[in-house]
XYZ file of C-alpha atoms in Angstrom:
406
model
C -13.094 38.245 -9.642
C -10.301 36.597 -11.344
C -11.078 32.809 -12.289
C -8.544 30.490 -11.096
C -6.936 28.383 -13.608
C -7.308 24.792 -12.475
C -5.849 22.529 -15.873
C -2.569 22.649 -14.250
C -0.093 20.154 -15.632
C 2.727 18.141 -13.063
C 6.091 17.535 -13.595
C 6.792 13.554 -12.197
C 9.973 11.786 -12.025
C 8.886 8.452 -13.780
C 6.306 9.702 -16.423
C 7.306 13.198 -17.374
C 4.019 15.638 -17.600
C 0.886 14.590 -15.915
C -2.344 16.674 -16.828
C -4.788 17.424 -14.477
C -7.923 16.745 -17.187
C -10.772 19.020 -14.924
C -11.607 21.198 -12.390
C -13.377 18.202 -9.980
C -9.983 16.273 -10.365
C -8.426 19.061 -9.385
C -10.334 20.158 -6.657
C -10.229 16.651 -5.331
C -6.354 16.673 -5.237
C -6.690 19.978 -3.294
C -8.254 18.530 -0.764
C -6.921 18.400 2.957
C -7.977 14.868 3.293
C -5.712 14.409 -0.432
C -3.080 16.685 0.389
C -2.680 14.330 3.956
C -1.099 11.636 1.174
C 1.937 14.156 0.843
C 2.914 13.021 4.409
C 2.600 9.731 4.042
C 5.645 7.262 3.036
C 4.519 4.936 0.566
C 7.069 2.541 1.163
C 6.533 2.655 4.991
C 9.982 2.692 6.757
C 11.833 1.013 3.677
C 13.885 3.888 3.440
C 16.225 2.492 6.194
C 17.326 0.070 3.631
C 17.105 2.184 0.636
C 17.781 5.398 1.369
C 16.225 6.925 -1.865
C 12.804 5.440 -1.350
C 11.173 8.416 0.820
C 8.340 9.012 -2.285
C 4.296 9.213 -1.028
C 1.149 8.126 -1.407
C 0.556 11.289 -3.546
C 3.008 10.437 -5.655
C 1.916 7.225 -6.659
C -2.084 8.691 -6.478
C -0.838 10.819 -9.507
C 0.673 8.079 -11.423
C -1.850 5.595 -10.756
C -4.176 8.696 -12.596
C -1.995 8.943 -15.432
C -2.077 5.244 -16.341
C -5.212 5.065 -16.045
C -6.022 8.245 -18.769
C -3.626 5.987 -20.590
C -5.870 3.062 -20.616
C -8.875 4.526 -21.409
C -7.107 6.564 -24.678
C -6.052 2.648 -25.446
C -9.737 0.813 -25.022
C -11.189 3.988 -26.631
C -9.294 3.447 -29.665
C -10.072 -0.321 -29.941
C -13.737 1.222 -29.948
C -14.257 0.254 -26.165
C -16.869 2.203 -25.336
C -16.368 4.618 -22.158
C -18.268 7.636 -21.466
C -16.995 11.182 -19.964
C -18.975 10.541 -16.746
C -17.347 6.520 -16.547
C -13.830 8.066 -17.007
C -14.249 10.563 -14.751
C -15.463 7.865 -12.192
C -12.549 5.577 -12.797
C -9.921 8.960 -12.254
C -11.900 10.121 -9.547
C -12.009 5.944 -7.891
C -7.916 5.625 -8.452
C -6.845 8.701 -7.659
C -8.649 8.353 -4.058
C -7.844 4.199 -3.845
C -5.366 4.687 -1.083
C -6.710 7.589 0.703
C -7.805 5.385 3.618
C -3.592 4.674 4.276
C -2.864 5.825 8.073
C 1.024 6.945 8.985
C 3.692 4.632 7.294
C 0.804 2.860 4.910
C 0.519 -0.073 7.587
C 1.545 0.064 10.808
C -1.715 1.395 12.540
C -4.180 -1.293 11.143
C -2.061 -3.868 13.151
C -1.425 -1.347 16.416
C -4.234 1.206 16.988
C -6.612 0.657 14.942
C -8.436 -2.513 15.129
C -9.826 -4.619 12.586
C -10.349 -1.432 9.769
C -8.366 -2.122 6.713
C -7.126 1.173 4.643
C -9.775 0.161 2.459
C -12.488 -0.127 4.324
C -11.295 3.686 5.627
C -10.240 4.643 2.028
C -14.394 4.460 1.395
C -15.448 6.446 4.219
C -13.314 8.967 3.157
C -14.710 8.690 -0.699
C -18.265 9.119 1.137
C -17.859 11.663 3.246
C -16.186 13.835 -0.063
C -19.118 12.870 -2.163
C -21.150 14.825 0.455
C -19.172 17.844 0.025
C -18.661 17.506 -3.601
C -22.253 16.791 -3.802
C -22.451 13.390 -5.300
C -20.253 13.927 -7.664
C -18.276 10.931 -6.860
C -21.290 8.450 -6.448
C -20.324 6.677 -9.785
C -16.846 6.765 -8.561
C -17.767 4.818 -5.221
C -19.558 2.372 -7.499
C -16.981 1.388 -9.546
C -14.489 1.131 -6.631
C -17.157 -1.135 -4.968
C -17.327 -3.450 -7.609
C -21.104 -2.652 -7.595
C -21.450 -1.308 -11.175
C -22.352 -3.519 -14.106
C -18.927 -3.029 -16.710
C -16.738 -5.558 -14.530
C -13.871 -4.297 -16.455
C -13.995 -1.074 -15.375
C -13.540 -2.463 -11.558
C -10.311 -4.157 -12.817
C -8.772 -1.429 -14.045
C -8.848 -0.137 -10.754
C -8.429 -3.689 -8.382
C -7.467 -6.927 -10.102
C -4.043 -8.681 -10.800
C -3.166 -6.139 -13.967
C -4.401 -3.192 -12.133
C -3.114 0.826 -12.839
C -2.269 0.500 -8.677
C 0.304 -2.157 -9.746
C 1.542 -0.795 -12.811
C 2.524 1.907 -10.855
C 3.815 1.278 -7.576
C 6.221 -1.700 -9.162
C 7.502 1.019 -11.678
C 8.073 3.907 -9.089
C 9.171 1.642 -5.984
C 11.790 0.370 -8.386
C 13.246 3.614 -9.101
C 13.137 4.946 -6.164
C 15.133 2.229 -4.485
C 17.243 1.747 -7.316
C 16.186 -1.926 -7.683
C 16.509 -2.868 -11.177
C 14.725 -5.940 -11.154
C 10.863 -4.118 -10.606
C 11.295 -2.144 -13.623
C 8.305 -2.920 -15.699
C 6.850 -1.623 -19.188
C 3.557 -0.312 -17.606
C 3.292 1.447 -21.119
C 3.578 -1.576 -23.235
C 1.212 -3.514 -20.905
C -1.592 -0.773 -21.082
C -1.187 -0.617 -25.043
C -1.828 -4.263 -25.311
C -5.190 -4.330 -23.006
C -8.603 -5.351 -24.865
C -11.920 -6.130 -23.058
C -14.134 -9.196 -24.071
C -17.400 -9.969 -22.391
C -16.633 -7.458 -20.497
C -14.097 -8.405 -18.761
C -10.271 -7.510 -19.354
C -7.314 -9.107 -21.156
C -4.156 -8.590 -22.578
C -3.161 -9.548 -26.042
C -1.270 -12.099 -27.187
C 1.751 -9.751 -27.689
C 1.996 -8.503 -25.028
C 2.422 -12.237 -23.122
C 6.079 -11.454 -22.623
C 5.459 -8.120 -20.574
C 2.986 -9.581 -18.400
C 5.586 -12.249 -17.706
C 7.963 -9.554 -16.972
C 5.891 -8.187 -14.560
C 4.910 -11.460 -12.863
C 8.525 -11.934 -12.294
C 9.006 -8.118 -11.174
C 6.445 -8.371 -8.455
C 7.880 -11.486 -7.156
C 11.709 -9.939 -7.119
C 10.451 -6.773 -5.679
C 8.231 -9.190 -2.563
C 11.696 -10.440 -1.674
C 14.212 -7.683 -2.354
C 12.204 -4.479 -1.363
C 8.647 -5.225 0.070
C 9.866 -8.470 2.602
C 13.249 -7.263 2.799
C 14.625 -8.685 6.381
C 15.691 -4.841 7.607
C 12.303 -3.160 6.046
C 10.907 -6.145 7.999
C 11.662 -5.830 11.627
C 11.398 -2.172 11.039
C 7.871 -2.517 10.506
C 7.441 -4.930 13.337
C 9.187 -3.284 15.426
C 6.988 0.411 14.771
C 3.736 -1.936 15.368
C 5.123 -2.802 18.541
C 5.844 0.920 19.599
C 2.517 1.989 18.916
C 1.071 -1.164 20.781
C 3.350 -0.688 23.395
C 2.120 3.137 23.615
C -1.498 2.177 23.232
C -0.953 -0.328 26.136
C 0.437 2.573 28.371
C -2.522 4.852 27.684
C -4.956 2.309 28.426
C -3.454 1.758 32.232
C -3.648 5.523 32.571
C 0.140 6.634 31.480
C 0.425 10.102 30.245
C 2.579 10.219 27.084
C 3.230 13.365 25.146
C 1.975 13.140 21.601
C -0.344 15.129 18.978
C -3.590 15.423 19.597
C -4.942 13.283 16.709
C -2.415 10.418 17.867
C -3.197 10.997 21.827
C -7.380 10.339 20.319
C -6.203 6.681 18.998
C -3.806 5.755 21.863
C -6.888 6.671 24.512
C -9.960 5.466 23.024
C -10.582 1.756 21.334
C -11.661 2.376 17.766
C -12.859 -0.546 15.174
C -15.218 -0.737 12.709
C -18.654 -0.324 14.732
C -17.535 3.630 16.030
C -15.561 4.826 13.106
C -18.083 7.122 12.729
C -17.457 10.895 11.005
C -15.460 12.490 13.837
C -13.316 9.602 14.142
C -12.493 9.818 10.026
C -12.032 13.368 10.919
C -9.340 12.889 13.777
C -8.115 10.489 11.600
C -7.268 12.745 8.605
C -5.235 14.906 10.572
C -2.409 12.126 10.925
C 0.617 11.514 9.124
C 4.185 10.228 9.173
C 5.232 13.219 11.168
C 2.700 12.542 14.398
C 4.515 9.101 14.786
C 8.224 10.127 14.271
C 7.306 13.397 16.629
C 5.841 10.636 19.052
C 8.966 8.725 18.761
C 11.176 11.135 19.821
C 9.271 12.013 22.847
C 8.896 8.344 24.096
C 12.817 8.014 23.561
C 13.142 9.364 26.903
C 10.426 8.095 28.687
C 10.477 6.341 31.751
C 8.948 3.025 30.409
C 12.031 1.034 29.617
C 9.884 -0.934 26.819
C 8.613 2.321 24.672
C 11.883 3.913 24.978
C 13.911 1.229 24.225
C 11.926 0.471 21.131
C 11.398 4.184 20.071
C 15.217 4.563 20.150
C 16.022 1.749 17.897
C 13.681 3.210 15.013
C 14.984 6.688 15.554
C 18.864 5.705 15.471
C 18.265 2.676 13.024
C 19.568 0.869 15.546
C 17.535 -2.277 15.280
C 16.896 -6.184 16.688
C 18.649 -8.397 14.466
C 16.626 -10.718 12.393
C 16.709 -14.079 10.564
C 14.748 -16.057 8.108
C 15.005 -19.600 7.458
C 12.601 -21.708 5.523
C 11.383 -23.943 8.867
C 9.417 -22.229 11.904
C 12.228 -21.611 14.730
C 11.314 -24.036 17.944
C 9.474 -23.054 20.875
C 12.494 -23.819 22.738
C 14.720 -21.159 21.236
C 12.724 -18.448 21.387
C 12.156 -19.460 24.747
C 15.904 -19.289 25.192
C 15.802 -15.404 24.266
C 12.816 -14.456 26.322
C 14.525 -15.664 29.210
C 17.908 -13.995 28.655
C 16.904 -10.567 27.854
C 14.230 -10.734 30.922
C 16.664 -11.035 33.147
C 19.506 -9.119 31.533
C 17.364 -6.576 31.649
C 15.412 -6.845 34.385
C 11.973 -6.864 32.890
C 8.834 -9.374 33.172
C 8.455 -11.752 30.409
C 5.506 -10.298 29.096
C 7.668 -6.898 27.924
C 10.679 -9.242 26.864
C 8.115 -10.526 23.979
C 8.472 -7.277 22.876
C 11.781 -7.680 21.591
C 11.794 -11.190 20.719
C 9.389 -12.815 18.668
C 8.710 -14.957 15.270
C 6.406 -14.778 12.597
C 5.709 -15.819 8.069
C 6.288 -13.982 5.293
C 4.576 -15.050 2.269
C 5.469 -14.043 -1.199
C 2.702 -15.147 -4.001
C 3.199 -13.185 -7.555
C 0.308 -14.751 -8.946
C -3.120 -16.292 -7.464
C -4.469 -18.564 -10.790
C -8.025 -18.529 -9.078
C -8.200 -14.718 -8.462
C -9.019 -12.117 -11.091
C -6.598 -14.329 -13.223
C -4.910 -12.355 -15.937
C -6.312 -13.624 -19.142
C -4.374 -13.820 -22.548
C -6.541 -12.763 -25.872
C -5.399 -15.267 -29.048
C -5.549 -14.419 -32.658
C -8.540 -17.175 -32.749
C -10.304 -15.295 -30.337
C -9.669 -18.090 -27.457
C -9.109 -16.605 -24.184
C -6.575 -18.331 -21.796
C -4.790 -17.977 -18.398
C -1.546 -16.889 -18.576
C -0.305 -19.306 -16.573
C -1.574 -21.847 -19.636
C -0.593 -19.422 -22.191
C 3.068 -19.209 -21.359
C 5.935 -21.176 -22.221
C 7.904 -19.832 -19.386
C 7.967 -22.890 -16.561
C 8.862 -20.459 -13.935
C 4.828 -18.671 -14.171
C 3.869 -21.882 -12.774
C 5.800 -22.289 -9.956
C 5.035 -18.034 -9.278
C 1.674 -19.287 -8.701
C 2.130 -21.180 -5.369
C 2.964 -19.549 -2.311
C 6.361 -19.382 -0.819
C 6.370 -18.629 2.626
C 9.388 -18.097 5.098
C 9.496 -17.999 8.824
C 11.539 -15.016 11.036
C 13.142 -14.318 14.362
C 13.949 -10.697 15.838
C 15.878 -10.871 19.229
C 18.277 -8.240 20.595
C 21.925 -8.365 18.892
């Protein structure tokens, strides 16, 4: 029988060729629960603000891959020891970091789901691979757990200068067309050392980490908390709270059968056991949208009402100011479109409601992103910069919102 060639290289808009360097890498990416990331927006419903950015979580898997053979051709050449079997592991632990994402990235671990972050699912996926791959990807799980003993290798994969960030700031930004994220993931790998184990960036390459510090915070307000983006993410929570809501009082609503399994039954962390990971693999983007378009027409004035304004773009106006709005106006709203509407109070907090945004490039007391010296000294980069603004990118900004009806 004819062998199947499995070194296959990809073509990808950002980076040019991307190898696949084995046959377990590729067999991983072959994967159903993998190949589930094709259907999955990575940008959640950004894309009604900019229309270009309808890329995936497999997408950004694949690049978060190649950076990260990047880095370890970089360490290995400043005679950073890595084994085969600890870069397979750290492949194998970033290509499958976002596995765990449900339908538009966010939405269901605020609706349906309760109280299981993507992470937490993103591991139980891992697992339950490493029993068909026959613990193969038990160093993998290790690293991504922060459980092995080269810390460095962990923060390659989660920590403030991770391959994660390099590459969703570089690939949201062109996708949008937003400028301003554009960062030099290549220049930042290039100038990444590891001391004691733990990892830093040279001292000349201080300018592109300040770059990027300033790129995540311009891409927070422009893309990620952009007011639109915003209430359309609030407003597809609500829908699928809204729909769960119905189920639970014994309403009928057409939708897939994956979707109908998480609308009918409560799931959190104490019963997501195998089956549930297993229902849960089999939904994407395309089960809520389908959904959507069903409840449009409805007879439950709330679903429909809110369906329709995702489907048609059609959507609650917003605004954000830098005080909390008053009880009293919100207030003002709930009353108005209760009775314009004719609707209980209860369902007019549907469509009007407040909430924070926070935007925080930089946490100083967090995996801080340490700057190497000539002397050998290591130092924050916060201290090591001459750039004023680092500082105040270090403090949280937050910013209060208001959706009501136009």
């Amino acid at each position: 029988m004819k062998k199947r060639n499995k070194l296959k290289i990809l073509n990808d808009p950002i980076y040019g060729f991307i190898t696949i360097p084995n046959e377990l890498i590729f067999d991983l990416i072959e994967h159903r629960y993998f190949q589930r990331l094709r259907r999955i927006s990575q940008m959640g419903l950004s894309y009604l603000v900019y229309p270009g950015a309808h890329h995936t979580r497999f997408h950004h898997a694949l690049g978060c891959m190649h950076l990260m053979q990047k880095a370890v051709r970089v360490l290995r050449f400043k005679e950073i020891e890595i084994s085969e079997k600890e870069e397979e592991a750290l492949l194998i632990a970033i290509l499958l970091h976002d596995i765990g994402h449900g339908p538009f990235s966010h939405a269901m671990e605020h609706s349906i789901v309760n109280g299981v972050s993507h992470e937490a699912i993103s591991l139980l996926f891992m697992e339950e691979m490493n029993k068909e791959f026959e613990g193969k990807l038990s160093l993998a799980i290790q690293i991504f757990k922060g459980d092995y003993h080269r810390n460095f290798l962990y923060q390659l994969i989660s920590s403030q200068l991770d391959m994660d960030r390099l590459d969703y700031l570089k690939r949201d930004s062109f996708y949008t067309g937003v400028a301003e994220g554009n960062i030099n993931s290549e220049r930042l790998i290039t100038m990444l050392s590891v001391v004691n184990d733990e990892l830093v960036v040279e001292e000349k390459g201080i300018y592109s980490v300040e770059k990027f510090l300033l790129a995540r915070r311009l891409m927070y307000w422009q893309v990620y908390l952009h007011k639109t983006g915003l209430v359309g993410e609030q407003l597809l929570i609500r829908v699928l709270k809204r729909a769960k809501e119905l189920s639970d009082n014994g309403y009928q609503l057409t939708a897939s059968k994956g979707l109908t399994f998480f609308l009918q039954n409560k799931i959190t962390s104490t019963n997501f056991t195998s089956t549930v990971l297993n229902t849960f693999s089999t939904l994407d983007d395309y089960d809520i949208i389908a959904g959507m378009k069903e409840w449009s027409s409805c007879d439950d004035f709330v679903l429909s009402t809110l369906s329709k304004m995702i489907i048609n773009r059609d959507l609650l106006k917003v605004k954000i100011k830098k005080k909390p709005f008053t009880e009293n106006k919100i207030e003002k709203c709930i009353s108005r479109f209760s009775e314009e509407n004719n609707i209980t109070r209860e369902e007019a907090n549907y469509f009007v409601f407040s909430g924070s945004i926070s935007n925080q490039a930089y946490y100083q007391n967090k995996e801080n992103i340490n700057i190497l010296h000539k002397s050998r000294k290591i130092v924050d980069i916060v201290k090591a910069t001459d750039q004023f603004n680092l500082k105040a990118l270090s403090k949280p900004v937050t910013k209060y919102f208001m959706c009501f009806p136009k």
